[in-house]
Short mmCIF file of C-alpha atoms in Angstrom, two decimals:
data_model
loop_
_atom_site.label_atom_id
_atom_site.label_comp_id
_atom_site.label_asym_id
_atom_site.label_seq_id
_atom_site.Cartn_x
_atom_site.Cartn_y
_atom_site.Cartn_z
CA MET A 402 -13.26 -9.78 -13.28
CA THR A 403 -11.64 -13.25 -13.37
CA TYR A 404 -7.91 -13.81 -12.85
CA PRO A 405 -5.69 -16.84 -13.21
CA ALA A 406 -5.65 -18.96 -10.07
CA LEU A 407 -2.75 -18.35 -7.61
CA SER A 408 -1.76 -20.31 -4.62
CA ALA A 409 -3.27 -19.09 -1.21
CA ASP A 410 0.10 -17.60 -0.13
CA LYS A 411 0.08 -15.35 -3.23
CA ARG A 412 -3.24 -13.62 -3.31
CA LEU A 413 -4.52 -10.94 -0.84
CA ILE A 414 -8.17 -10.31 -1.52
CA VAL A 415 -9.64 -7.00 -0.39
CA ARG A 416 -13.38 -6.14 -0.26
CA ALA A 417 -15.18 -3.27 1.30
CA LEU A 418 -18.03 -4.11 3.68
CA PRO A 419 -21.56 -3.41 2.42
CA GLY A 420 -22.60 0.02 3.66
CA HIS A 421 -19.08 0.88 4.74
CA PRO A 422 -17.11 1.95 1.66
CA SER A 423 -13.96 2.86 3.52
CA TYR A 424 -13.90 -0.24 5.73
CA GLY A 425 -13.38 -3.78 4.65
CA THR A 426 -11.59 -7.13 4.93
CA LEU A 427 -8.40 -8.45 3.60
CA THR A 428 -8.08 -12.30 3.05
CA LEU A 429 -4.99 -14.35 2.59
CA GLY A 430 -5.72 -18.13 2.51
CA SER A 431 -7.66 -18.96 5.65
CA LEU A 432 -6.72 -15.55 7.33
CA THR A 433 -9.26 -12.76 7.21
CA VAL A 434 -8.43 -9.47 8.88
CA PRO A 435 -10.15 -5.99 9.05
CA CYS A 436 -8.66 -3.17 6.75
CA ALA A 437 -9.07 0.43 6.16
CA LEU A 438 -9.76 1.59 2.66
CA GLY A 439 -9.73 5.05 1.08
CA LYS A 440 -12.03 7.85 2.25
CA GLY A 441 -13.53 7.90 -1.24
CA GLY A 442 -14.41 4.19 -1.11
CA LEU A 443 -13.48 1.87 -4.03
CA THR A 444 -13.13 3.19 -7.68
CA LEU A 445 -12.65 1.85 -11.17
CA ARG A 446 -11.43 5.42 -12.24
CA LYS A 447 -8.75 6.41 -9.86
CA ARG A 448 -7.46 10.05 -10.06
CA GLU A 449 -4.85 11.84 -8.15
CA GLY A 450 -6.08 13.26 -4.84
CA ASP A 451 -9.57 11.62 -5.06
CA GLY A 452 -9.01 9.65 -1.80
CA ALA A 453 -10.38 6.47 -3.41
CA THR A 454 -8.76 2.95 -3.43
CA PRO A 455 -8.36 1.67 -6.98
CA VAL A 456 -10.08 -1.62 -7.96
CA GLY A 457 -7.86 -4.12 -9.68
CA ARG A 458 -5.10 -6.69 -9.29
CA PHE A 459 -1.69 -5.28 -8.33
CA ALA A 460 1.64 -7.06 -7.67
CA VAL A 461 3.00 -6.86 -4.15
CA LEU A 462 6.45 -5.38 -4.63
CA ASP A 463 8.75 -4.08 -1.97
CA VAL A 464 8.56 -3.77 1.77
CA PHE A 465 9.92 -0.58 3.70
CA TYR A 466 10.09 -0.26 7.39
CA ARG A 467 11.19 2.23 10.10
CA PRO A 468 14.11 0.51 11.87
CA ASP A 469 13.86 2.89 14.75
CA ARG A 470 10.28 1.76 15.49
CA GLY A 471 10.43 -1.95 15.18
CA ARG A 472 12.15 -5.11 13.96
CA ARG A 473 12.62 -5.90 10.23
CA PRO A 474 9.51 -7.66 8.97
CA GLU A 475 9.99 -11.43 8.42
CA THR A 476 9.15 -12.07 4.82
CA ALA A 477 10.44 -13.52 1.53
CA LEU A 478 9.60 -10.27 -0.26
CA PRO A 479 12.44 -7.53 -0.68
CA VAL A 480 12.82 -5.43 2.47
CA THR A 481 14.52 -1.94 2.88
CA ALA A 482 14.98 0.19 5.88
CA LEU A 483 13.62 3.62 5.53
CA SER A 484 15.50 6.82 6.30
CA PRO A 485 14.36 10.36 7.22
CA ASP A 486 15.20 11.48 3.69
CA ASP A 487 12.94 9.01 1.84
CA GLY A 488 9.99 10.42 0.01
CA TRP A 489 7.49 9.55 -2.79
CA CYS A 490 6.72 12.08 -5.72
CA ASP A 491 3.00 12.75 -6.02
CA ASP A 492 3.23 15.63 -8.53
CA PRO A 493 1.71 14.63 -11.85
CA ARG A 494 3.68 17.28 -13.67
CA HIS A 495 7.08 15.98 -12.40
CA PRO A 496 9.15 13.38 -14.37
CA ARG A 497 9.49 11.39 -11.03
CA TYR A 498 5.75 11.15 -10.52
CA ASN A 499 4.74 8.08 -8.50
CA ALA A 500 8.36 7.04 -7.73
CA PRO A 501 10.61 7.19 -4.69
CA VAL A 502 12.67 10.33 -4.23
CA ARG A 503 15.24 11.70 -1.77
CA LEU A 504 14.38 14.58 0.40
CA PRO A 505 14.59 17.54 0.17
CA PHE A 506 12.62 17.39 -3.07
CA ALA A 507 11.22 20.57 -4.63
CA ALA A 508 8.12 18.98 -6.26
CA SER A 509 5.04 17.78 -4.24
CA HIS A 510 5.87 14.62 -2.40
CA GLU A 511 4.86 12.41 0.47
CA LYS A 512 7.31 11.78 3.29
CA MET A 513 7.94 8.12 3.91
CA TRP A 514 9.39 8.75 7.40
CA ARG A 515 6.06 9.68 9.09
CA GLN A 516 5.39 10.57 12.64
CA ASP A 517 1.93 9.02 12.70
CA GLY A 518 3.26 5.43 12.38
CA VAL A 519 1.30 4.35 9.25
CA TYR A 520 4.50 3.85 7.21
CA ASP A 521 6.37 2.08 10.04
CA ILE A 522 5.81 -0.92 7.66
CA VAL A 523 4.70 -0.05 4.11
CA VAL A 524 4.37 -2.19 1.07
CA VAL A 525 4.58 -0.83 -2.46
CA LEU A 526 1.84 -2.09 -4.87
CA ASP A 527 2.31 -2.08 -8.55
CA TYR A 528 -0.33 0.65 -9.19
CA ASN A 529 0.39 3.09 -11.89
CA LEU A 530 4.18 2.64 -11.71
CA THR A 531 5.48 1.47 -15.04
CA PRO A 532 4.80 3.61 -16.84
CA ALA A 533 3.20 6.12 -14.46
CA VAL A 534 0.33 7.83 -16.11
CA LYS A 535 0.18 11.35 -14.94
CA GLY A 536 -2.93 12.10 -12.74
CA LYS A 537 -4.04 8.47 -12.38
CA GLY A 538 -2.90 8.34 -8.76
CA SER A 539 0.31 7.84 -6.78
CA ALA A 540 1.52 6.23 -3.59
CA ILE A 541 -0.98 3.51 -3.40
CA PHE A 542 0.44 1.46 -0.68
CA PHE A 543 -0.46 -1.47 1.74
CA HIS A 544 0.46 0.03 5.10
CA LEU A 545 -0.41 0.04 8.77
CA ALA A 546 -3.82 1.29 9.87
CA ARG A 547 -4.56 4.21 12.21
CA PRO A 548 -6.37 3.40 15.52
CA GLY A 549 -10.08 2.71 14.71
CA TYR A 550 -9.20 1.87 11.11
CA THR A 551 -10.01 5.37 10.02
CA PRO A 552 -9.94 5.83 6.18
CA THR A 553 -6.79 6.21 4.22
CA GLU A 554 -6.06 8.58 1.29
CA GLY A 555 -6.67 5.63 -1.23
CA CYS A 556 -4.35 2.84 0.34
CA VAL A 557 -5.17 -0.36 2.02
CA ALA A 558 -4.19 -0.59 5.79
CA VAL A 559 -4.17 -3.20 8.47
CA ALA A 560 -3.13 -3.41 12.09
CA GLU A 561 0.68 -4.13 12.73
CA PRO A 562 0.33 -7.64 14.02
CA HIS A 563 -1.86 -8.53 10.98
CA MET A 564 0.67 -6.87 8.61
CA ARG A 565 3.56 -9.00 10.17
CA ARG A 566 1.59 -12.09 9.91
CA LEU A 567 0.56 -11.50 6.36
CA LEU A 568 4.17 -10.54 5.19
CA LYS A 569 5.47 -13.65 6.85
CA ALA A 570 3.18 -15.75 4.67
CA LEU A 571 3.62 -13.82 1.44
CA ARG A 572 5.97 -14.98 -1.40
CA PRO A 573 7.48 -13.20 -4.37
CA GLY A 574 4.73 -13.08 -7.13
CA ALA A 575 2.03 -12.16 -4.54
CA VAL A 576 -0.76 -9.94 -5.66
CA MET A 577 -3.44 -7.79 -4.08
CA GLU A 578 -6.93 -8.16 -5.72
CA ILE A 579 -9.14 -5.16 -4.65
CA ARG A 580 -12.65 -6.08 -5.53
CA ARG A 581 -15.91 -4.17 -5.68
#
C-alpha cells in the first residue's frame, strides 16, 4: 500500500522480522529500534482477542504516563497523567467499546494503571476508534516493552529509553505505519 509522503518526524514505520512474526523493528527517520508485536503476528483482518497487530496506517494521538513511575514524557503530542481509576473498554457489546472509561466499570475492560509497567508510557493509536466497529479490536496501543520483547496482545512496544527518544521527536500529525 502506498501513502502520501510525510516528513521523517511524522512517520513511524513498523515491520516484523522475517521468521519472527511477533518481533520487529520500528523506524523514525534515521533511528531504528527493536519492537515487540502481537503474539498473533501481523494481520489485515484484526478481530477482538486474536492477539494480532493490525496492518495499516494509524494516527498517533494521545500520550498517557504513570506520574508515580517516571517523569512526564517530552513531546509535542498531548500528554495526560494516568490515575488508578483509568481503564479502556474492550467489550464489543458495550456502547463505550474501544474508549477510555473510569473504574470501577461493569463491562470488560483493561486497566491502564498496570503493575507490569508496560503502560508506564502508553500512546493511543487511531485504530478502530471513530466509529468503533464492534469486534474489530480494541486498545491497540504503542507502549513499553516487557523484558526480552515478549509478544504483546496486538500492540507495538519498545523499550522505555527508545519510547522517550521517539516521543521527543514526534510532532502532531504523526502516523504509525504497520507493514507486512
